[in-house]
Tab-separated table of C-alpha atoms and ligand atoms in Angstrom:
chain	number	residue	atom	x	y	z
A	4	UNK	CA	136.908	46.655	126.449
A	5	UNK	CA	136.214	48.024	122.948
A	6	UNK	CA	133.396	49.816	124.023
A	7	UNK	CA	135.394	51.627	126.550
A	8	UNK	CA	138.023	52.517	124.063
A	9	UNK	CA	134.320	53.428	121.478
A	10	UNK	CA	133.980	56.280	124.055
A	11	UNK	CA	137.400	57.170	125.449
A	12	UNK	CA	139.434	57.527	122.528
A	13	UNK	CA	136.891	60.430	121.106
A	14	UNK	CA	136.613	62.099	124.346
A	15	UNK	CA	140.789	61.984	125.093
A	16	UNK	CA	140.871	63.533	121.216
A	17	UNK	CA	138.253	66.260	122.133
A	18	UNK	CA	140.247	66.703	124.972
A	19	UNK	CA	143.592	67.255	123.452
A	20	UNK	CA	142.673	69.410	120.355
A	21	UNK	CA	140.404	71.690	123.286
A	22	UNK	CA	143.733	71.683	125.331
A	23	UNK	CA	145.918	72.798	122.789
A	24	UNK	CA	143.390	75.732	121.085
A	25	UNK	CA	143.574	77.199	124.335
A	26	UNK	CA	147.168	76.914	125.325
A	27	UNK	CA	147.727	78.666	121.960
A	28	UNK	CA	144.939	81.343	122.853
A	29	UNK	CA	144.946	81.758	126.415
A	30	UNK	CA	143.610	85.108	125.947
A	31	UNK	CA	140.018	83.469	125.479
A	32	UNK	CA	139.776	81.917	128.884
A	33	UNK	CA	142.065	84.318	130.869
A	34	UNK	CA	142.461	88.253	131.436
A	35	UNK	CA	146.258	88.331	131.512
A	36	UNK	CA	148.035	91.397	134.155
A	37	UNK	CA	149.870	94.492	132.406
A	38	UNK	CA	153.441	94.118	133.845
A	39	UNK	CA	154.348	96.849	135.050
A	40	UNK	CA	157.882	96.225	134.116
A	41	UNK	CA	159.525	93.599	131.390
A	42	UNK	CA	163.199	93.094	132.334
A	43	UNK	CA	165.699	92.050	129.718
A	44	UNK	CA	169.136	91.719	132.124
A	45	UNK	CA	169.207	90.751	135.123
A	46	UNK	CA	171.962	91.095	137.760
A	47	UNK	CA	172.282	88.046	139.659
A	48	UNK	CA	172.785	88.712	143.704
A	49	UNK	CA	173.231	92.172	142.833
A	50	UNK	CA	175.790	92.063	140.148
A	51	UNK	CA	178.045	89.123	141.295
A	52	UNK	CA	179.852	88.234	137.986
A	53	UNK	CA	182.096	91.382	138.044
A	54	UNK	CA	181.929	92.904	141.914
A	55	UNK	CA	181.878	91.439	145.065
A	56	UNK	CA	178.465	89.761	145.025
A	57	UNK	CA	175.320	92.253	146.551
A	58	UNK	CA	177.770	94.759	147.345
A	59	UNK	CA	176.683	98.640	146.192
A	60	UNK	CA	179.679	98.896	144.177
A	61	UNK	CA	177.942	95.467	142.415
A	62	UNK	CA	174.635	96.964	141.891
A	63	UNK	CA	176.231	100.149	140.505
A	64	UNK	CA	178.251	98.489	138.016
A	65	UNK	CA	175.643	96.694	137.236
A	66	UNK	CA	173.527	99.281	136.501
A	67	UNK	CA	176.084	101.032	134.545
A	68	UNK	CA	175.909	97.781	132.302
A	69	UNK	CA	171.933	98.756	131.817
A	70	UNK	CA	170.813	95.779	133.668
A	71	UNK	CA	166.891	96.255	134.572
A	72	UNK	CA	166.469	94.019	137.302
A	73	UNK	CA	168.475	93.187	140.526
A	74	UNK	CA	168.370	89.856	141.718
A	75	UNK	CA	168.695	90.193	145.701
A	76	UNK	CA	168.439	87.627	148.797
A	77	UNK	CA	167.933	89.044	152.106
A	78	UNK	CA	168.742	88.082	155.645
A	79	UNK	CA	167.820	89.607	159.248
A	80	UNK	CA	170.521	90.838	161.643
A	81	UNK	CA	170.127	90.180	165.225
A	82	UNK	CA	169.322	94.104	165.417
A	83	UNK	CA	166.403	93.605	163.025
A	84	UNK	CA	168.130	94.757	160.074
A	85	UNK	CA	167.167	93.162	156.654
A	86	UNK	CA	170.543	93.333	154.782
A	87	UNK	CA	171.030	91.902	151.466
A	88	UNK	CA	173.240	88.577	151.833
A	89	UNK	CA	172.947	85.060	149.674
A	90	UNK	CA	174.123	83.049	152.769
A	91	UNK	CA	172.484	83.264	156.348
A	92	UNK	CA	176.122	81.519	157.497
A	93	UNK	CA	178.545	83.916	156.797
A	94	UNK	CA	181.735	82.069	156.602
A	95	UNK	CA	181.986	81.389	152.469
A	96	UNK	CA	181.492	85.100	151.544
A	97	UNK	CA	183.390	86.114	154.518
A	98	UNK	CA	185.598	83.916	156.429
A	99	UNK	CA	183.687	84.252	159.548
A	100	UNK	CA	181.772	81.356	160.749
A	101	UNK	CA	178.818	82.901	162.017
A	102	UNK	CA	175.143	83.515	161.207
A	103	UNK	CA	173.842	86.830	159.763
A	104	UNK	CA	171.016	86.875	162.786
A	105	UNK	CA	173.723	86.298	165.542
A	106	UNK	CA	175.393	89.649	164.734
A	107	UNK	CA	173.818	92.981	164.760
A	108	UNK	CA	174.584	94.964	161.776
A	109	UNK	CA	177.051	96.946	163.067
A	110	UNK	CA	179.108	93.722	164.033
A	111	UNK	CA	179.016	92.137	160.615
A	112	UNK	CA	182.582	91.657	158.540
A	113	UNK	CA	183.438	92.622	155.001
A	114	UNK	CA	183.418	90.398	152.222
A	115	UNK	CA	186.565	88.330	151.244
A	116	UNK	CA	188.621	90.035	148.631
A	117	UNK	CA	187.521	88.063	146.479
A	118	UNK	CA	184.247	85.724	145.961
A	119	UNK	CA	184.420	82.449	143.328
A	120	UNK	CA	181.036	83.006	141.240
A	121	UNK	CA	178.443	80.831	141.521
A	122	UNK	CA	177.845	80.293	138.087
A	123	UNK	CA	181.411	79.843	136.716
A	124	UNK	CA	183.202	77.765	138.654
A	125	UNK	CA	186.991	78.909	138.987
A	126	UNK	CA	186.051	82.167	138.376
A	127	UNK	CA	186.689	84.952	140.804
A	128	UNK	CA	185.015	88.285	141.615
A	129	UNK	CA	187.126	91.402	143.073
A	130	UNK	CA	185.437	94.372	143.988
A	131	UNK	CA	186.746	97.621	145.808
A	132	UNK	CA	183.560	97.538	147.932
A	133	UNK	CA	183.717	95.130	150.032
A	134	UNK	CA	180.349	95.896	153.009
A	135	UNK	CA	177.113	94.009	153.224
A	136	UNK	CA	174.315	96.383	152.467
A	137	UNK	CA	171.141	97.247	153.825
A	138	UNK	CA	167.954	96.320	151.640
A	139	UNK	CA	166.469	100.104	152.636
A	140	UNK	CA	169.795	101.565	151.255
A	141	UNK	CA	169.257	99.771	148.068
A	142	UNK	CA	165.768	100.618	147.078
A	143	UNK	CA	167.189	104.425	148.769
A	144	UNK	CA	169.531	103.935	146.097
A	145	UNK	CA	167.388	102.731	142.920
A	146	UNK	CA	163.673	103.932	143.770
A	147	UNK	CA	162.310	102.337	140.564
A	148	UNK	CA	165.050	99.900	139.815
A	149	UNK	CA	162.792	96.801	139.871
A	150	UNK	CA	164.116	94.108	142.387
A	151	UNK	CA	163.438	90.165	142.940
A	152	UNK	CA	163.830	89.549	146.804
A	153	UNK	CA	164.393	85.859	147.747
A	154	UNK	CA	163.745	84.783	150.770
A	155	UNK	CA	165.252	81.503	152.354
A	156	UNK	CA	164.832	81.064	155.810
A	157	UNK	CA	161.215	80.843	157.196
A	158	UNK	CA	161.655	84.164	159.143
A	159	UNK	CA	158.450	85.745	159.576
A	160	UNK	CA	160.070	88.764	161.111
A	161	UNK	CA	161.851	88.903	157.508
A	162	UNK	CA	159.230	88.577	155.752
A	163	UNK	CA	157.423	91.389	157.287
A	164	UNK	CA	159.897	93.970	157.843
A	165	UNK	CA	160.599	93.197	153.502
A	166	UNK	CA	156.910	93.773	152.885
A	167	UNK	CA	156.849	96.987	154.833
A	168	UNK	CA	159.703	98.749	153.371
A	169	UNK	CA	158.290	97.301	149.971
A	170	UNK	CA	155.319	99.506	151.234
A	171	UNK	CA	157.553	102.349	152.598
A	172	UNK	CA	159.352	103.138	149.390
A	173	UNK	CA	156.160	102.713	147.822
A	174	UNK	CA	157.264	99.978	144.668
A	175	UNK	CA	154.928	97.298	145.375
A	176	UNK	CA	155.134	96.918	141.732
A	177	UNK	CA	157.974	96.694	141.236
A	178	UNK	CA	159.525	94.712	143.854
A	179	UNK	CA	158.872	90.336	143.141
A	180	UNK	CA	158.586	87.732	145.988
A	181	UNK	CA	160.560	84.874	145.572
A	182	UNK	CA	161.699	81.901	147.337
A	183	UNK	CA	161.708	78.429	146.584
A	184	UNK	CA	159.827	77.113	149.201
A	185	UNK	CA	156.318	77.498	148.713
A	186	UNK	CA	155.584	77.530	152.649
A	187	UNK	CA	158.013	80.520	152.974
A	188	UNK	CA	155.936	82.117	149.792
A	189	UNK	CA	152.536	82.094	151.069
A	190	UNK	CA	153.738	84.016	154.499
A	191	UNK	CA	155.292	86.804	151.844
A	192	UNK	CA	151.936	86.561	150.007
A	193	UNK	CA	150.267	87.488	153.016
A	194	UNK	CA	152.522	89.758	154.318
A	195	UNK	CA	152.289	91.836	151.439
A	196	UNK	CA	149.756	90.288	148.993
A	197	UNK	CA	150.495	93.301	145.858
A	198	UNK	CA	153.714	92.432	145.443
A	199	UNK	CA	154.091	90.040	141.882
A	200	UNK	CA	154.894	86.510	143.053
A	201	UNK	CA	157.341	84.311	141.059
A	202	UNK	CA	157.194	80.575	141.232
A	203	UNK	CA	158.489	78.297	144.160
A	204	UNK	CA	159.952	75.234	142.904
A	205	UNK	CA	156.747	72.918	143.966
A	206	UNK	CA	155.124	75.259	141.432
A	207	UNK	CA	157.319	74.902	138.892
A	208	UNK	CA	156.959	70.955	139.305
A	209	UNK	CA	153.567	71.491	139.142
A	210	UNK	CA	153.513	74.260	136.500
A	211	UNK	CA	155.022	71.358	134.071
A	212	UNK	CA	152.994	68.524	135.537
A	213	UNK	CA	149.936	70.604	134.279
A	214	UNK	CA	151.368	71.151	131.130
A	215	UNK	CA	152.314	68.130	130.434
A	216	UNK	CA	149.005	66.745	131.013
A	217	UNK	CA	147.248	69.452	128.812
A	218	UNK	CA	145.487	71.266	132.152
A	219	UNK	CA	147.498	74.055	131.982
A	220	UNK	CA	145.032	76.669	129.796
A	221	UNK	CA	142.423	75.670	132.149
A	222	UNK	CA	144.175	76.125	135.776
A	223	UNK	CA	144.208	79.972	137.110
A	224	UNK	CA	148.347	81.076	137.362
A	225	UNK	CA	148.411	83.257	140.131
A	226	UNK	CA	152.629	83.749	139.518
A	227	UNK	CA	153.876	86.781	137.418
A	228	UNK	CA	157.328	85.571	137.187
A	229	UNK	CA	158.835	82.192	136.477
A	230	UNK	CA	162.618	82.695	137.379
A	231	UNK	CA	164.865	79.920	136.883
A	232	UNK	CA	168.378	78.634	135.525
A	233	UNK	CA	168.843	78.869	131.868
A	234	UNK	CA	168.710	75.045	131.586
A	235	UNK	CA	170.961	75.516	128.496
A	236	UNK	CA	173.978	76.926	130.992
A	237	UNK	CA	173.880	73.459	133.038
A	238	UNK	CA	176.600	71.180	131.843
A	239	UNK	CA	178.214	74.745	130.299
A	240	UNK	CA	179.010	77.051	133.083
A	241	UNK	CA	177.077	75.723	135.840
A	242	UNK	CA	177.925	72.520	137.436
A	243	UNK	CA	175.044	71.705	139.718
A	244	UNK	CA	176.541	67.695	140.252
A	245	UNK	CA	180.154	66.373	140.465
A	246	UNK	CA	179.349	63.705	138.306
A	247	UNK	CA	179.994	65.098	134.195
A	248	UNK	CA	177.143	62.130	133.493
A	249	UNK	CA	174.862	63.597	135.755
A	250	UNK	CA	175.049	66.835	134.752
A	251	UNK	CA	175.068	65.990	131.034
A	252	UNK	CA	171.562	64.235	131.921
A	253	UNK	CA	170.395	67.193	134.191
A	254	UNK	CA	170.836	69.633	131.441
A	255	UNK	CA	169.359	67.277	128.403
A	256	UNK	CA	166.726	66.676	130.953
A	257	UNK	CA	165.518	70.372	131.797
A	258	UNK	CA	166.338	71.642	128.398
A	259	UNK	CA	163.789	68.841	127.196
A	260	UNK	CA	161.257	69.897	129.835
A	261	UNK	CA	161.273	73.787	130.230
A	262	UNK	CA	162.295	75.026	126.884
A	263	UNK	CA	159.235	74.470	125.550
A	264	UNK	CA	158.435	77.437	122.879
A	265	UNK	CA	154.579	76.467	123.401
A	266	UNK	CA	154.990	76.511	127.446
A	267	UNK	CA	156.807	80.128	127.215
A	268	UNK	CA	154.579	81.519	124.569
A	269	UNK	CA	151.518	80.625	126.682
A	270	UNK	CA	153.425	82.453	129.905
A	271	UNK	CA	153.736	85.140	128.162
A	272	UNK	CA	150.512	85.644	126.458
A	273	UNK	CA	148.979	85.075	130.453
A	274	UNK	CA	151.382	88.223	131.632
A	275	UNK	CA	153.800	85.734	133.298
A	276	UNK	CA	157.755	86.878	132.662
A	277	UNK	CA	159.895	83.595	132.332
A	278	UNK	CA	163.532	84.395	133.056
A	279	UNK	CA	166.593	82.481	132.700
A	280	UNK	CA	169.764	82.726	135.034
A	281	UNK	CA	172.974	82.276	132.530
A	282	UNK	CA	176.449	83.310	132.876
A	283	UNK	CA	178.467	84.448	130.408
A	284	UNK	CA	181.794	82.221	130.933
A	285	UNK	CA	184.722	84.747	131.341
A	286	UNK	CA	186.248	86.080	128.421
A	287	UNK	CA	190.201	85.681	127.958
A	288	UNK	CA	192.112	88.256	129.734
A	289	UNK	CA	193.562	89.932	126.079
A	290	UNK	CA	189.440	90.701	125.754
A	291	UNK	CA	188.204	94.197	125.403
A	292	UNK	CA	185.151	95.235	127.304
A	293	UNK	CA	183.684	92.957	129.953
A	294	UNK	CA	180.994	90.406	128.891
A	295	UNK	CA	178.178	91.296	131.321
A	296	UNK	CA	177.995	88.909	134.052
A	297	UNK	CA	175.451	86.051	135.468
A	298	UNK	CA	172.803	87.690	134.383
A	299	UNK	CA	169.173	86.740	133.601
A	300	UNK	CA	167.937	87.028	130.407
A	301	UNK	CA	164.388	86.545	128.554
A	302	UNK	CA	164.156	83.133	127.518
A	303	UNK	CA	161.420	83.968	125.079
A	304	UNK	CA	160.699	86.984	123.376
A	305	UNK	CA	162.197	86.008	120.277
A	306	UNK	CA	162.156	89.999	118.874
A	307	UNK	CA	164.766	90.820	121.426
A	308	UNK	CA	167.321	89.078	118.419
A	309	UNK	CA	168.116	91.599	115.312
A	310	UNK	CA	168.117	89.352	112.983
A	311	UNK	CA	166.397	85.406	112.433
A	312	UNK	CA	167.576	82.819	110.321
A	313	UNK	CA	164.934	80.996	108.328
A	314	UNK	CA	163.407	78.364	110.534
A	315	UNK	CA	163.753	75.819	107.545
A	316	UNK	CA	167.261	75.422	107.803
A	317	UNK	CA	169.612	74.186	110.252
A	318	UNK	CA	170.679	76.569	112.255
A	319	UNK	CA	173.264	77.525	115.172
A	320	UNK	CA	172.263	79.459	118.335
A	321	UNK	CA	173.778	80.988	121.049
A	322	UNK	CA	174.233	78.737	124.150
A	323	UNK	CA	173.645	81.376	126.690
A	324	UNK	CA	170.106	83.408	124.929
A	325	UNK	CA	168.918	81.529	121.824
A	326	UNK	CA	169.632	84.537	119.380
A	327	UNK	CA	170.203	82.988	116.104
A	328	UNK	CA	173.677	82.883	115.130
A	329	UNK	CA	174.645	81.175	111.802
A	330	UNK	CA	173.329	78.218	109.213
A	331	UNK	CA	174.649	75.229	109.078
A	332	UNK	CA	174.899	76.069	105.704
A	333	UNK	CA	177.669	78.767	106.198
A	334	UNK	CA	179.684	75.967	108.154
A	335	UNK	CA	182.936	75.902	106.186
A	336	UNK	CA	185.420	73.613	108.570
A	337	UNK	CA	184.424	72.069	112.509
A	338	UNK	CA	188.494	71.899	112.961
A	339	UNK	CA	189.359	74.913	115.033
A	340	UNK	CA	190.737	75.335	118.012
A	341	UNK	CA	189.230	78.448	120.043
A	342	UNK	CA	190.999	79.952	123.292
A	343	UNK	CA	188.493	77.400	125.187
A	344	UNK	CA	188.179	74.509	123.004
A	345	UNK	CA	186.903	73.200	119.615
A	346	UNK	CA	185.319	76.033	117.074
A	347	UNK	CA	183.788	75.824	114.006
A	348	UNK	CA	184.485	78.532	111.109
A	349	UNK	CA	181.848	80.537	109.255
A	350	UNK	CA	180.906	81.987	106.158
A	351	UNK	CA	178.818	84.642	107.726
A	352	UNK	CA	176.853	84.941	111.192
A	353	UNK	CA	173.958	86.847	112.556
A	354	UNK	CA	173.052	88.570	115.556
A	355	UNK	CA	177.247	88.920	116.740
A	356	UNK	CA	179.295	92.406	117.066
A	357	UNK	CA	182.726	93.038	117.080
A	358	UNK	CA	185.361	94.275	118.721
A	359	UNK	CA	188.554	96.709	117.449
A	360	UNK	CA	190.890	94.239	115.061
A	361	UNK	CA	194.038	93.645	116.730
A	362	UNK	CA	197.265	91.555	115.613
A	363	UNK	CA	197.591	87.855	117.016
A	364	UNK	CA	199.597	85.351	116.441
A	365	UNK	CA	197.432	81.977	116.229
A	366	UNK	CA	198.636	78.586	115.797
A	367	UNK	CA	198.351	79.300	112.224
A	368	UNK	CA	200.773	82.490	112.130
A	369	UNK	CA	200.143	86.011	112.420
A	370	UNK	CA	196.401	87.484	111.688
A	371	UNK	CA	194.735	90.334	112.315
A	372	UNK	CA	191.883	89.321	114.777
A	373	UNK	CA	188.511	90.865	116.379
A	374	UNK	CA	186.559	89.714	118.774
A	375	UNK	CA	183.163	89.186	118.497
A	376	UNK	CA	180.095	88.880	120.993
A	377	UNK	CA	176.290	87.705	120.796
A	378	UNK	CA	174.794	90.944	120.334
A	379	UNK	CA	171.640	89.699	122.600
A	380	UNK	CA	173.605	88.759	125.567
A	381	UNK	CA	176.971	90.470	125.220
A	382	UNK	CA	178.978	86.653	125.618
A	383	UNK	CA	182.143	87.005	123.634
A	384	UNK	CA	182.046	83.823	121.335
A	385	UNK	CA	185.013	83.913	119.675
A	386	UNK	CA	186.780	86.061	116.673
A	387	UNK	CA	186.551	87.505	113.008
A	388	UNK	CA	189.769	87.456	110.678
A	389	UNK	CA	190.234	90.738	109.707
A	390	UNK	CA	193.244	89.966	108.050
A	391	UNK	CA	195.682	86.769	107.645
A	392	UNK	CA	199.032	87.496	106.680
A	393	UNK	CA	200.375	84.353	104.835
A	394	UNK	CA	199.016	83.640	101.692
A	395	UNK	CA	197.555	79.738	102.488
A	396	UNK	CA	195.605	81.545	105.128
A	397	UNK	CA	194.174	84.087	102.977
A	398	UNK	CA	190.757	81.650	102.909
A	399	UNK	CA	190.168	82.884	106.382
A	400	UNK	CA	189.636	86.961	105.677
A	401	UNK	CA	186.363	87.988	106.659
A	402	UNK	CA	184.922	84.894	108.455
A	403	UNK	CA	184.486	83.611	111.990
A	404	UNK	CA	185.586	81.441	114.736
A	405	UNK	CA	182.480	80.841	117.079
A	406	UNK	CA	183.328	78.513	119.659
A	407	UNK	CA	181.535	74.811	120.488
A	408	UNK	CA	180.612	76.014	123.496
A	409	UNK	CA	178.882	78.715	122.615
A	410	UNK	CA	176.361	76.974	120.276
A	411	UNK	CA	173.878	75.010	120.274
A	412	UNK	CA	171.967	73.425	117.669
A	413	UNK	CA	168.887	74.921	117.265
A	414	UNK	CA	166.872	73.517	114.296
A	415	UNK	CA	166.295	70.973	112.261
A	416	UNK	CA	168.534	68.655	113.538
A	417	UNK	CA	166.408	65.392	114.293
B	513	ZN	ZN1	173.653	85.243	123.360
């Protein structure tokens, strides 16, 4: 026995420091792609946050909102049409209880009036548009706008009619496979093999499983993108169970096992773009401009944030992107009551804009109140006093109200 353990224990320590000098320098082992395109937002099917989801009118507002990506799912009419739609059964997005492939595209209804979004339960979408697109009129539409297409149903017919209007409107490129199913993504692989893959959730499991076990720097990653759900929304503004517990768990779970700064930065450093799918919950109605909607955001890339708080101190992030938002040291009370729960007032905060001042009156009296957002991911998290009117509120001027469920601690904490 101790003789085993006389050989093992030097060869498992070679092992791991090996494993770890090349997850930190991946570059030494592996030639990482040029993307040809780095998205920072995301509109998730098409825009569905504010629109009617994968509707033009969607697409075009999000645009307007400077997303770079469009997150798409696409279906086959009995005609042979690919049209973008999230369900193949039509009957939650429109009433009609029927499949996409048993109508031809002529025949197929218009959206409800309005759609509950995904992300944020109790949360409605309204949208003036209200027809299914085709995917041809889309990339007509936004030539270089790059585009994730997900495919669901193992539809080989699908598949290749995607891959060959990929081809026609010539943004191989800039078009990404995806689909969670790993025996639907190696029929889109071969049906057009130059369009960027993302991973299928087998590959994910297995992506971790490596990683985990210290393989990863040495295992070839064919996938350019890694597109999942912020695990930091789960529990927040995505409910994936009915049971609180189990979501509670879920998200503590994948928060402990994807947000991994060493995982991402060795992604990234091998040309592979990990996105996050988050929502911004819905701002109160009084609220200025829109927050932008689910929307994917870059869960690394740290110098998207303006500014960084030292990474000695405890510090507060936003839920929704990471970008650093205050010190626990500029904590001055935890007992406020924001429009959508408990808040926390601040000496001073980072990375947040604001809004025009405007007069309120809180449950404190009259103040003169503004907004204010994460800069990074537009998410209004709660408001500035501009101005308090009565004297034993006067303490308040010129700090902020951030919301608990906006934050998360970020550093330090253990
Ligand atoms: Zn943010």
């Amino acid at each position: 026995m101790s003789s085993v353990l006389y050989y093992a224990l030097p060869a498992l320590g070679s092992y791991a420091v090996l494993s770890i000098f090349f997850l930190r320098r991946p570059r030494l082992l592996h030639t990482p792609g040029v993307p040809a395109f780095r998205p920072r937002l995301g509109a998730h099917r098409g825009g569905s946050g504010e629109r009617l989801e994968n509707t033009m009118e969607a697409m075009e507002n999000a645009m307007a909102q400077r997303s770079d990506l469009l997150e798409l799912d696409c279906q086959l009419t009995r005609d042979g049409v690919v049209v973008v739609s999230h369900d193949e059964n039509l009957s939650r997005q429109s009433g009609v209880n029927k499949d996409v492939g048993s109508l031809d595209f002529e025949e197929l209804p218009l959206y409800k009036e309005e759609l509950e979004v995904y992300f944020s339960p109790g949360h409605f979408a309204r949208g003036s548009d209200r027809h299914m697109v085709r995917l041809e009129d889309v990339f007509q539409r936004f030539p270089r706008m790059p585009v994730s297409v997900e495919v669901k149903e193992e539809n080989e017919k699908l598949i290749h009619k995607i891959a060959s209007l990929v081809r026609h409107f010539d943004r191989n490129d800039i078009t990404i496979w995806a689909s969670e199913k790993s025996s639907i993504m190696k029929k889109c692989k071969a049906a057009n093999p130059e369009m960027p893959l993302s991973f299928t959730r087998c590959r994910v499991i297995r992506l971790l499983l490596l990683y985990y076990l210290g393989l990863l720097p040495f295992v070839p990653i064919p996938e350019r993108f890694l597109l999942c759900f912020l695990p930091t929304i789960i529990n927040r503004t995505y409910f994936p169970f009915s049971c609180s517990g189990l979501n509670k768990l879920t998200a503590m779970v994948t928060k402990w096992l994807i947000m991994r700064k060493s995982l991402i930065q060795h992604l990234e450093q091998r040309g592979v773009q990990a996105l996050g799918s988050l929502c911004s919950p819905w701002a109160a109605p009084r609220v200025g401009p829109l927050p932008l909607a689910p929307a994917m955001v870059r869960i690394s890339k740290p110098k998207t944030f303006q500014a960084y708080l030292d990474d000695c101190h405890r510090r507060y992030s936003c839920a929704h992107c990471r970008a650093h938002l205050a010190n626990h040291d500029d904590l001055i009370s935890k007992s406020f009551q924001g429009s959508q729960g408990r808040a926390y007032l601040f000496n001073s905060v980072v990375n947040v804009g604001c809004g025009p001042a405007e007069e309120r009156v809180l449950l404190t009296g009259l103040h003169a109140v503004a907004d204010i957002h994460c800069e990074n991911c537009k998410t209004t998290l709660g408001w500035k006093y501009e101005q308090a009117f009565e004297s034993s509120q006067k303490y308040k001027e010129g700090k902020y109200i951030i919301e608990l469920n906006h934050m998360i601690k970020d550093n330090g904490w253990d």
